[in-house]
Amino acid sequence: MSAVSLIQKLSSSFLSKQEQIISIITILAIFGTAVMISAGMWDALSHIRNEPEFFWTIQHVTVYGGVAMIASAAVLGSIFVIKKFVDKNLQRGIKIVIVGSVIQIIAGLGDSISHDVFGIDGLVSLSHQPLEFGLVLCALGGFLIIKSSNNKKLKKILPVSIMTLIFAISWLGFNLSLLV
């Protein structure tokens, strides 16, 4: 086997792995957002029913399971952005996922402190709106990654990505309307 064919084989193997990792980043960002929206609605119902509230309820654990999925996507994406493994269009989507993830982690810490200090906080709190804004950013980032990708298999989840983005925007809009 010549050196040129070995380099070509390694290069195509790397590109294949790169495409798989981009798919994993995107799936984690989109489905992590979907998990958070679902668990957030579940948590909202618990708030409405005045069920006992503390930070480590199953609803909150599920929400932060979604945050963990998105944070994993952000960590993987950071490696790709720092090493410049992706083009500018993919970088934009990945960077938006990273920013959304950081906002969610900071707001999650704030939410934990808020629950420790105030107990039940209702749907409107200073920590919930940043979480939801980070959620919108992660859904948008996942959508942009799919739109920028040439992966035909990944493009199949574009409708799920669009619906997740719509639900994330709607959820943020609903909670912001509660401020009024």
XYZ file of N, CA, C and O in Angstrom:
720
model
N 0.850 -1.170 0.000
C 0.000 0.000 0.000
C 0.897 1.235 0.000
O 1.786 1.371 0.824
N 0.631 2.138 -0.926
C 1.463 3.337 -1.029
C 1.063 4.350 0.042
O -0.017 4.290 0.619
N 1.959 5.300 0.274
C 1.721 6.335 1.282
C 0.529 7.204 0.898
O -0.260 7.607 1.756
N 0.375 7.471 -0.380
C -0.735 8.312 -0.853
C -2.074 7.620 -0.596
O -3.023 8.247 -0.094
N -2.165 6.337 -0.909
C -3.437 5.636 -0.686
C -3.731 5.500 0.809
O -4.884 5.539 1.232
N -2.696 5.339 1.628
C -2.890 5.279 3.069
C -3.422 6.611 3.597
O -4.354 6.645 4.400
N -2.856 7.711 3.118
C -3.323 9.047 3.530
C -4.763 9.258 3.083
O -5.586 9.778 3.845
N -5.095 8.843 1.860
C -6.469 8.985 1.373
C -7.436 8.156 2.218
O -8.527 8.610 2.549
N -7.031 6.961 2.580
C -7.881 6.096 3.388
C -8.103 6.700 4.782
O -9.227 6.735 5.285
N -7.033 7.189 5.402
C -7.151 7.821 6.720
C -7.996 9.092 6.639
O -8.805 9.367 7.528
N -7.797 9.851 5.578
C -8.559 11.087 5.396
C -10.045 10.807 5.253
O -10.876 11.467 5.876
N -10.411 9.810 4.444
C -11.831 9.496 4.272
C -12.417 8.917 5.552
O -13.570 9.161 5.894
N -11.610 8.162 6.304
C -12.066 7.625 7.588
C -12.329 8.763 8.564
O -13.332 8.767 9.270
N -11.426 9.746 8.604
C -11.614 10.895 9.487
C -12.862 11.680 9.098
O -13.644 12.070 9.961
N -13.058 11.905 7.802
C -14.243 12.645 7.351
C -15.519 11.908 7.717
O -16.510 12.513 8.097
N -15.490 10.587 7.623
C -16.652 9.791 8.006
C -16.921 9.936 9.504
O -18.061 10.126 9.923
N -15.884 9.850 10.314
C -16.025 10.019 11.764
C -16.486 11.433 12.095
O -17.320 11.638 12.973
N -15.939 12.407 11.387
C -16.319 13.805 11.608
C -17.812 13.987 11.347
O -18.508 14.621 12.132
N -18.304 13.412 10.285
C -19.722 13.493 9.948
C -20.576 12.830 11.025
O -21.626 13.343 11.403
N -20.107 11.716 11.550
C -20.832 11.021 12.620
C -20.872 11.861 13.891
O -21.901 11.936 14.559
N -19.761 12.498 14.223
C -19.723 13.315 15.437
C -20.601 14.552 15.276
O -21.301 14.946 16.215
N -20.605 15.158 14.096
C -21.504 16.295 13.836
C -22.950 15.833 14.006
O -23.778 16.552 14.576
N -23.267 14.641 13.548
C -24.618 14.095 13.723
C -24.941 13.931 15.202
O -26.046 14.261 15.644
N -23.989 13.423 15.978
C -24.202 13.249 17.417
C -24.417 14.601 18.087
O -25.328 14.758 18.920
N -23.617 15.590 17.732
C -23.769 16.941 18.292
C -25.173 17.460 18.012
O -25.859 17.974 18.906
N -25.611 17.315 16.784
C -26.917 17.824 16.380
C -28.051 17.090 17.089
O -28.985 17.718 17.602
N -27.971 15.786 17.134
C -29.020 14.984 17.785
C -29.089 15.313 19.277
O -30.183 15.475 19.827
N -27.939 15.448 19.933
C -27.942 15.807 21.352
C -28.557 17.191 21.566
O -29.331 17.390 22.513
N -28.219 18.144 20.705
C -28.758 19.505 20.856
C -30.271 19.520 20.653
O -31.005 20.127 21.446
N -30.761 18.843 19.624
C -32.191 18.876 19.312
C -32.999 18.050 20.308
O -33.996 18.528 20.869
N -32.577 16.820 20.566
C -33.352 15.972 21.466
C -33.182 16.379 22.925
O -34.095 16.201 23.729
N -32.028 16.961 23.284
C -31.873 17.525 24.622
C -32.862 18.664 24.838
O -33.466 18.789 25.907
N -33.044 19.472 23.802
C -34.029 20.555 23.865
C -35.435 19.988 23.998
O -36.231 20.481 24.806
N -35.746 18.958 23.234
C -37.082 18.341 23.309
C -37.338 17.757 24.697
O -38.444 17.897 25.250
N -36.325 17.122 25.285
C -36.464 16.582 26.643
C -36.724 17.715 27.629
O -37.607 17.624 28.488
N -35.998 18.811 27.480
C -36.180 19.938 28.390
C -37.573 20.550 28.268
O -38.176 20.913 29.279
N -38.069 20.685 27.047
C -39.406 21.251 26.854
C -40.452 20.346 27.502
O -41.333 20.821 28.232
N -40.348 19.057 27.247
C -41.313 18.110 27.812
C -41.271 18.137 29.343
O -42.313 18.202 30.008
N -40.072 18.083 29.902
C -39.937 18.095 31.358
C -40.350 19.446 31.934
O -40.896 19.509 33.042
N -40.113 20.508 31.190
C -40.535 21.840 31.637
C -42.046 21.945 31.728
O -42.590 22.534 32.669
N -42.728 21.368 30.765
C -44.204 21.352 30.812
C -44.678 20.513 31.996
O -45.623 20.888 32.687
N -44.028 19.395 32.215
C -44.350 18.532 33.348
C -44.148 19.301 34.660
O -44.980 19.263 35.571
N -43.031 20.034 34.750
C -42.744 20.828 35.936
C -43.793 21.933 36.115
O -44.232 22.205 37.236
N -44.200 22.556 35.015
C -45.217 23.615 35.083
C -46.524 23.060 35.638
O -47.183 23.713 36.465
N -46.900 21.870 35.198
C -48.121 21.244 35.736
C -47.989 20.993 37.231
O -48.958 21.152 37.981
N -46.810 20.613 37.660
C -46.586 20.404 39.092
C -46.729 21.712 39.861
O -47.278 21.737 40.960
N -46.232 22.805 39.257
C -46.372 24.119 39.892
C -47.855 24.504 40.000
O -48.286 25.007 41.042
N -48.603 24.252 38.942
C -50.028 24.595 38.928
C -50.773 23.816 40.014
O -51.665 24.351 40.672
N -50.403 22.557 40.220
C -51.076 21.707 41.212
C -50.506 21.887 42.613
O -50.916 21.190 43.538
N -49.560 22.825 42.770
C -48.931 23.103 44.066
C -48.365 21.853 44.732
O -48.470 21.676 45.946
N -47.792 20.980 43.927
C -47.136 19.801 44.483
C -45.889 20.236 45.241
O -45.335 21.300 44.963
N -45.449 19.447 46.202
C -44.246 19.833 46.958
C -43.097 20.143 45.992
O -42.870 19.415 45.024
N -42.424 21.226 46.282
C -41.408 21.723 45.356
C -40.047 21.800 46.039
O -39.916 22.363 47.115
N -39.079 21.212 45.416
C -37.684 21.393 45.774
C -36.892 21.147 44.500
O -37.438 20.713 43.493
N -35.632 21.478 44.517
C -34.860 21.438 43.281
C -34.733 20.041 42.701
O -34.798 19.854 41.497
N -34.572 19.023 43.517
C -34.301 17.682 43.023
C -35.567 16.859 42.793
O -35.607 15.678 43.072
N -36.619 17.484 42.275
C -37.796 16.716 41.870
C -37.458 15.959 40.591
O -36.506 16.308 39.877
N -38.236 14.937 40.290
C -37.988 14.158 39.071
C -38.115 15.040 37.824
O -37.383 14.859 36.845
N -39.008 16.032 37.886
C -39.167 16.942 36.751
C -37.884 17.744 36.518
O -37.426 17.883 35.377
N -37.303 18.266 37.607
C -36.072 19.038 37.463
C -34.914 18.146 37.024
O -34.088 18.560 36.204
N -34.846 16.956 37.547
C -33.779 16.023 37.148
C -33.891 15.733 35.644
O -32.886 15.692 34.931
N -35.117 15.581 35.156
C -35.318 15.333 33.727
C -34.916 16.551 32.910
O -34.253 16.430 31.871
N -35.317 17.750 33.382
C -34.907 18.985 32.691
C -33.383 19.029 32.591
O -32.823 19.278 31.518
N -32.702 18.766 33.702
C -31.249 18.870 33.689
C -30.583 17.683 33.001
O -29.413 17.780 32.611
N -31.322 16.610 32.795
C -30.851 15.548 31.905
C -30.757 16.090 30.475
O -29.788 15.821 29.753
N -31.770 16.870 30.073
C -31.736 17.531 28.762
C -30.589 18.530 28.681
O -29.902 18.632 27.663
N -30.369 19.275 29.770
C -29.242 20.216 29.814
C -27.927 19.459 29.641
O -27.030 19.912 28.925
N -27.810 18.289 30.282
C -26.587 17.485 30.156
C -26.380 17.031 28.711
O -25.244 17.011 28.216
N -27.467 16.657 28.040
C -27.351 16.271 26.625
C -26.819 17.441 25.803
O -25.913 17.277 24.972
N -27.385 18.620 26.044
C -26.972 19.807 25.293
C -25.536 20.198 25.653
O -24.748 20.574 24.772
N -25.187 20.097 26.935
C -23.814 20.421 27.348
C -22.813 19.466 26.691
O -21.727 19.890 26.283
N -23.194 18.199 26.547
C -22.331 17.233 25.855
C -22.136 17.641 24.399
O -21.025 17.571 23.865
N -23.222 18.082 23.771
C -23.126 18.573 22.386
C -22.199 19.786 22.319
O -21.387 19.908 21.399
N -22.303 20.660 23.318
C -21.469 21.866 23.341
C -19.989 21.522 23.519
O -19.134 22.128 22.876
N -19.692 20.550 24.373
C -18.295 20.156 24.587
C -17.717 19.558 23.303
O -16.624 19.941 22.860
N -18.453 18.630 22.693
C -17.989 18.053 21.424
C -17.848 19.133 20.353
O -16.865 19.169 19.613
N -18.832 20.016 20.290
C -18.798 21.095 19.309
C -17.635 22.034 19.531
O -17.015 22.518 18.572
N -17.307 22.299 20.803
C -16.170 23.179 21.124
C -14.878 22.624 20.552
O -14.057 23.369 20.020
N -14.716 21.320 20.664
C -13.509 20.683 20.120
C -13.442 20.912 18.608
O -12.389 21.272 18.073
N -14.569 20.744 17.943
C -14.594 20.918 16.490
C -14.336 22.365 16.094
O -13.681 22.622 15.091
N -14.855 23.302 16.868
C -14.648 24.720 16.550
C -13.203 25.116 16.825
O -12.564 25.774 15.998
N -12.675 24.718 17.972
C -11.300 25.079 18.334
C -10.298 24.481 17.348
O -9.366 25.157 16.913
N -10.503 23.227 16.974
C -9.583 22.555 16.041
C -9.859 22.920 14.580
O -9.158 22.460 13.700
N -10.909 23.702 14.361
C -11.299 24.144 13.005
C -11.553 22.965 12.070
O -11.128 22.941 10.922
N -12.285 21.954 12.597
C -12.641 20.785 11.811
C -13.867 21.030 10.936
O -14.204 20.188 10.117
N -14.549 22.144 11.158
C -15.788 22.409 10.426
C -15.716 23.768 9.756
O -14.962 24.650 10.171
N -16.532 23.927 8.709
C -16.538 25.200 8.000
C -17.315 26.252 8.797
O -17.917 25.974 9.818
N -17.289 27.480 8.301
C -17.891 28.607 9.022
C -19.390 28.437 9.243
O -19.909 28.834 10.278
N -20.096 27.859 8.271
C -21.546 27.685 8.423
C -21.871 26.722 9.562
O -22.759 26.982 10.368
N -21.162 25.602 9.624
C -21.363 24.656 10.727
C -20.897 25.266 12.048
O -21.531 25.057 13.081
N -19.822 26.028 12.006
C -19.316 26.675 13.217
C -20.370 27.587 13.828
O -20.507 27.631 15.056
N -21.105 28.315 13.004
C -22.124 29.238 13.506
C -23.165 28.486 14.335
O -23.483 28.885 15.452
N -23.683 27.382 13.804
C -24.663 26.587 14.535
C -24.089 26.016 15.813
O -24.737 26.039 16.870
N -22.863 25.511 15.738
C -22.222 24.927 16.922
C -21.991 26.002 17.985
O -22.238 25.779 19.179
N -21.528 27.181 17.577
C -21.291 28.263 18.536
C -22.587 28.687 19.225
O -22.582 28.990 20.426
N -23.693 28.688 18.499
C -24.979 29.041 19.102
C -25.383 27.990 20.134
O -25.886 28.321 21.209
N -25.143 26.713 19.839
C -25.418 25.642 20.814
C -24.541 25.847 22.050
O -25.013 25.701 23.191
N -23.280 26.193 21.855
C -22.358 26.402 22.985
C -22.858 27.546 23.874
O -22.935 27.402 25.100
N -23.210 28.668 23.264
C -23.697 29.821 24.032
C -24.982 29.458 24.778
O -25.126 29.764 25.970
N -25.910 28.783 24.101
C -27.153 28.366 24.744
C -26.898 27.440 25.914
O -27.538 27.546 26.971
N -25.953 26.543 25.765
C -25.608 25.605 26.829
C -25.030 26.333 28.040
O -25.399 26.050 29.187
N -24.130 27.263 27.799
C -23.526 28.023 28.900
C -24.596 28.820 29.647
O -24.623 28.831 30.889
N -25.501 29.455 28.910
C -26.592 30.207 29.544
C -27.430 29.277 30.413
O -27.788 29.620 31.543
N -27.743 28.088 29.914
C -28.558 27.147 30.672
C -27.856 26.670 31.937
O -28.491 26.535 32.988
N -26.578 26.404 31.849
C -25.841 25.925 33.023
C -25.801 27.009 34.099
O -26.055 26.738 35.283
N -25.520 28.237 33.698
C -25.490 29.341 34.666
C -26.877 29.560 35.265
O -27.027 29.700 36.483
N -27.913 29.560 34.426
C -29.278 29.745 34.918
C -29.701 28.568 35.793
O -30.455 28.753 36.760
N -29.241 27.370 35.481
C -29.558 26.197 36.307
C -28.976 26.333 37.707
O -29.640 25.995 38.691
N -27.762 26.836 37.801
C -27.172 27.079 39.118
C -27.994 28.135 39.866
O -28.255 28.000 41.065
N -28.405 29.167 39.140
C -29.261 30.191 39.740
C -30.595 29.622 40.187
O -31.120 29.997 41.241
N -31.143 28.696 39.409
C -32.422 28.068 39.760
C -32.267 27.225 41.021
O -33.136 27.238 41.898
N -31.166 26.520 41.129
C -30.911 25.717 42.326
C -30.834 26.611 43.561
O -31.451 26.321 44.594
N -30.108 27.696 43.462
C -29.985 28.636 44.581
C -31.343 29.243 44.911
O -31.724 29.350 46.083
N -32.105 29.594 43.878
C -33.436 30.176 44.071
C -34.353 29.217 44.828
O -35.081 29.625 45.738
N -34.319 27.938 44.458
C -35.156 26.950 45.144
C -34.711 26.755 46.591
O -35.546 26.577 47.480
N -33.395 26.798 46.822
C -32.893 26.651 48.188
C -33.323 27.830 49.063
O -33.662 27.655 50.224
N -33.322 29.024 48.489
C -33.634 30.225 49.258
C -35.140 30.457 49.373
O -35.655 30.748 50.451
N -35.874 30.308 48.245
C -37.280 30.695 48.219
C -38.266 29.531 48.161
O -39.464 29.738 48.301
N -37.793 28.317 47.920
C -38.711 27.177 47.796
C -39.460 27.237 46.467
O -38.849 27.385 45.413
N -40.795 27.154 46.537
C -41.612 27.198 45.321
C -41.433 28.556 44.665
O -41.583 29.596 45.294
N -41.137 28.539 43.376
C -40.913 29.809 42.690
C -41.927 30.083 41.594
O -41.906 31.135 40.993
N -42.807 29.177 41.304
C -43.782 29.402 40.242
C -43.136 29.329 38.876
O -41.962 29.018 38.735
N -43.916 29.624 37.845
C -43.400 29.559 36.480
C -42.510 30.740 36.145
O -41.638 30.648 35.305
N -42.760 31.867 36.774
C -41.989 33.065 36.466
C -40.939 33.256 37.549
O -41.260 33.444 38.710
N -39.695 33.145 37.163
C -38.594 33.441 38.079
C -37.423 33.935 37.249
O -37.355 33.698 36.041
N -36.526 34.612 37.915
C -35.371 35.162 37.196
C -34.483 34.089 36.599
O -33.736 34.356 35.671
N -34.569 32.869 37.114
C -33.715 31.803 36.582
C -34.387 31.031 35.445
O -33.700 30.426 34.628
N -35.706 31.028 35.363
C -36.385 30.247 34.327
C -36.264 30.885 32.942
O -36.053 30.170 31.960
N -36.407 32.205 32.842
C -36.369 32.831 31.526
C -35.011 32.677 30.828
O -34.978 32.364 29.642
N -33.876 32.850 31.525
C -32.601 32.578 30.842
C -32.464 31.118 30.405
O -31.922 30.842 29.329
N -32.970 30.192 31.229
C -32.954 28.781 30.835
C -33.696 28.596 29.518
O -33.234 27.893 28.612
N -34.853 29.220 29.421
C -35.673 29.072 28.224
C -35.044 29.766 27.017
O -35.158 29.281 25.891
N -34.367 30.902 27.253
C -33.664 31.569 26.155
C -32.525 30.682 25.652
O -32.320 30.536 24.442
N -31.793 30.055 26.572
C -30.739 29.112 26.183
C -31.304 27.945 25.404
O -30.689 27.440 24.465
N -32.503 27.536 25.780
C -33.211 26.458 25.083
C -33.476 26.840 23.625
O -33.243 26.042 22.709
N -33.947 28.058 23.417
C -34.211 28.544 22.051
C -32.906 28.569 21.254
O -32.869 28.135 20.095
N -31.830 29.042 21.878
C -30.539 29.095 21.175
C -30.064 27.701 20.777
O -29.564 27.506 19.664
N -30.233 26.732 21.661
C -29.792 25.360 21.348
C -30.621 24.761 20.215
O -30.075 24.094 19.333
N -31.928 25.004 20.237
C -32.779 24.513 19.148
C -32.401 25.187 17.835
O -32.327 24.534 16.784
N -32.135 26.491 17.885
C -31.724 27.227 16.685
C -30.378 26.716 16.178
O -30.192 26.502 14.972
N -29.432 26.499 17.086
C -28.117 25.976 16.690
C -28.225 24.620 16.028
O -27.593 24.376 14.995
N -29.038 23.723 16.602
C -29.241 22.402 15.994
C -29.842 22.511 14.605
O -29.418 21.822 13.666
N -30.817 23.408 14.458
C -31.440 23.645 13.154
C -30.396 24.138 12.143
O -30.335 23.646 11.005
N -29.568 25.104 12.551
C -28.563 25.655 11.635
C -27.503 24.615 11.254
O -27.016 24.619 10.122
N -27.157 23.742 12.189
C -26.189 22.685 11.867
C -26.768 21.778 10.785
O -26.091 21.437 9.811
N -28.035 21.389 10.948
C -28.664 20.526 9.936
C -28.707 21.236 8.594
O -28.394 20.643 7.555
N -29.108 22.501 8.593
C -29.204 23.249 7.333
C -27.843 23.386 6.648
O -27.770 23.415 5.422
N -26.767 23.465 7.426
C -25.429 23.640 6.860
C -24.753 22.324 6.497
O -23.758 22.317 5.798
N -25.286 21.236 6.987
C -24.670 19.930 6.780
C -25.034 19.357 5.404
O -26.104 19.612 4.867
N -24.130 18.557 4.890
C -24.391 17.842 3.632
C -24.841 16.412 3.888
O -25.023 15.645 2.952
N -25.020 16.068 5.149
C -25.385 14.713 5.546
C -26.880 14.479 5.279
O -27.737 15.046 5.949
N -27.169 13.624 4.303
C -28.571 13.365 3.935
C -29.338 12.662 5.048
O -30.523 12.896 5.238
N -28.674 11.808 5.803
C -29.339 11.127 6.918
C -29.723 12.126 8.001
O -30.800 12.043 8.576
N -28.830 13.060 8.273
C -29.098 14.084 9.282
C -30.247 14.998 8.852
O -31.053 15.414 9.677
N -30.332 15.269 7.570
C -31.404 16.132 7.054
C -32.791 15.535 7.300
O -33.781 16.254 7.312
N -32.859 14.230 7.533
C -34.153 13.586 7.776
C -34.800 14.050 9.075
O -36.007 13.951 9.224
N -34.000 14.556 10.026
C -34.590 15.036 11.275
C -34.850 16.545 11.247
O -35.184 17.125 12.281
N -34.744 17.137 10.067
C -35.024 18.572 9.941
C -36.438 18.921 10.431
O -36.593 19.905 11.168
N -37.480 18.147 10.097
C -38.815 18.489 10.629
C -38.870 18.453 12.167
O -39.518 19.301 12.782
N -38.177 17.503 12.773
C -38.129 17.438 14.239
C -37.431 18.690 14.775
O -37.864 19.290 15.763
N -36.370 19.092 14.105
C -35.632 20.286 14.504
C -36.513 21.531 14.415
O -36.512 22.369 15.320
N -37.256 21.649 13.343
C -38.145 22.802 13.163
C -39.216 22.830 14.251
O -39.482 23.882 14.857
N -39.821 21.677 14.527
C -40.858 21.615 15.563
C -40.271 21.925 16.943
O -40.900 22.616 17.741
N -39.089 21.439 17.209
C -38.436 21.715 18.488
C -38.166 23.210 18.632
O -38.400 23.788 19.695
N -37.715 23.837 17.565
C -37.468 25.280 17.585
C -38.769 26.043 17.815
O -38.820 26.969 18.638
N -39.827 25.643 17.131
C -41.130 26.306 17.310
C -41.614 26.146 18.749
O -42.085 27.112 19.374
N -41.512 24.932 19.303
C -41.942 24.706 20.691
C -41.092 25.499 21.675
O -41.610 26.036 22.658
N -39.792 25.586 21.434
C -38.911 26.339 22.334
C -39.270 27.823 22.319
O -39.358 28.461 23.380
N -39.495 28.366 21.138
C -39.885 29.777 21.033
C -41.243 30.000 21.693
O -41.440 30.980 22.422
N -42.174 29.079 21.460
C -43.509 29.194 22.059
C -43.440 29.124 23.580
O -44.137 29.874 24.276
N -42.636 28.217 24.102
C -42.498 28.058 25.550
C -41.929 29.338 26.172
O -42.427 29.822 27.192
N -40.889 29.904 25.546
C -40.321 31.157 26.035
C -41.363 32.268 25.951
O -41.543 33.028 26.909
N -42.064 32.345 24.821
C -43.098 33.373 24.662
C -44.197 33.251 25.704
O -44.627 34.249 26.292
N -44.643 32.015 25.968
C -45.672 31.792 26.974
C -45.207 32.267 28.339
O -45.913 32.982 29.040
N -44.004 31.878 28.713
C -43.495 32.253 30.040
C -43.222 33.752 30.143
O -43.405 34.328 31.214
N -42.800 34.363 29.061
C -42.618 35.820 29.089
C -43.970 36.536 29.204
O -44.070 37.581 29.840
N -45.010 35.944 28.585
C -46.342 36.566 28.686
C -46.869 36.527 30.115
O -47.678 37.378 30.504
N -46.383 35.593 30.934
C -46.784 35.525 32.327
C -46.252 36.703 33.132
O -46.786 37.016 34.198
N -45.203 37.322 32.637
C -44.662 38.509 33.317
C -45.673 39.645 33.316
O -45.714 40.455 34.225
N -46.489 39.686 32.249
C -47.506 40.738 32.129
C -48.655 40.382 33.014
O -49.137 41.029 33.858
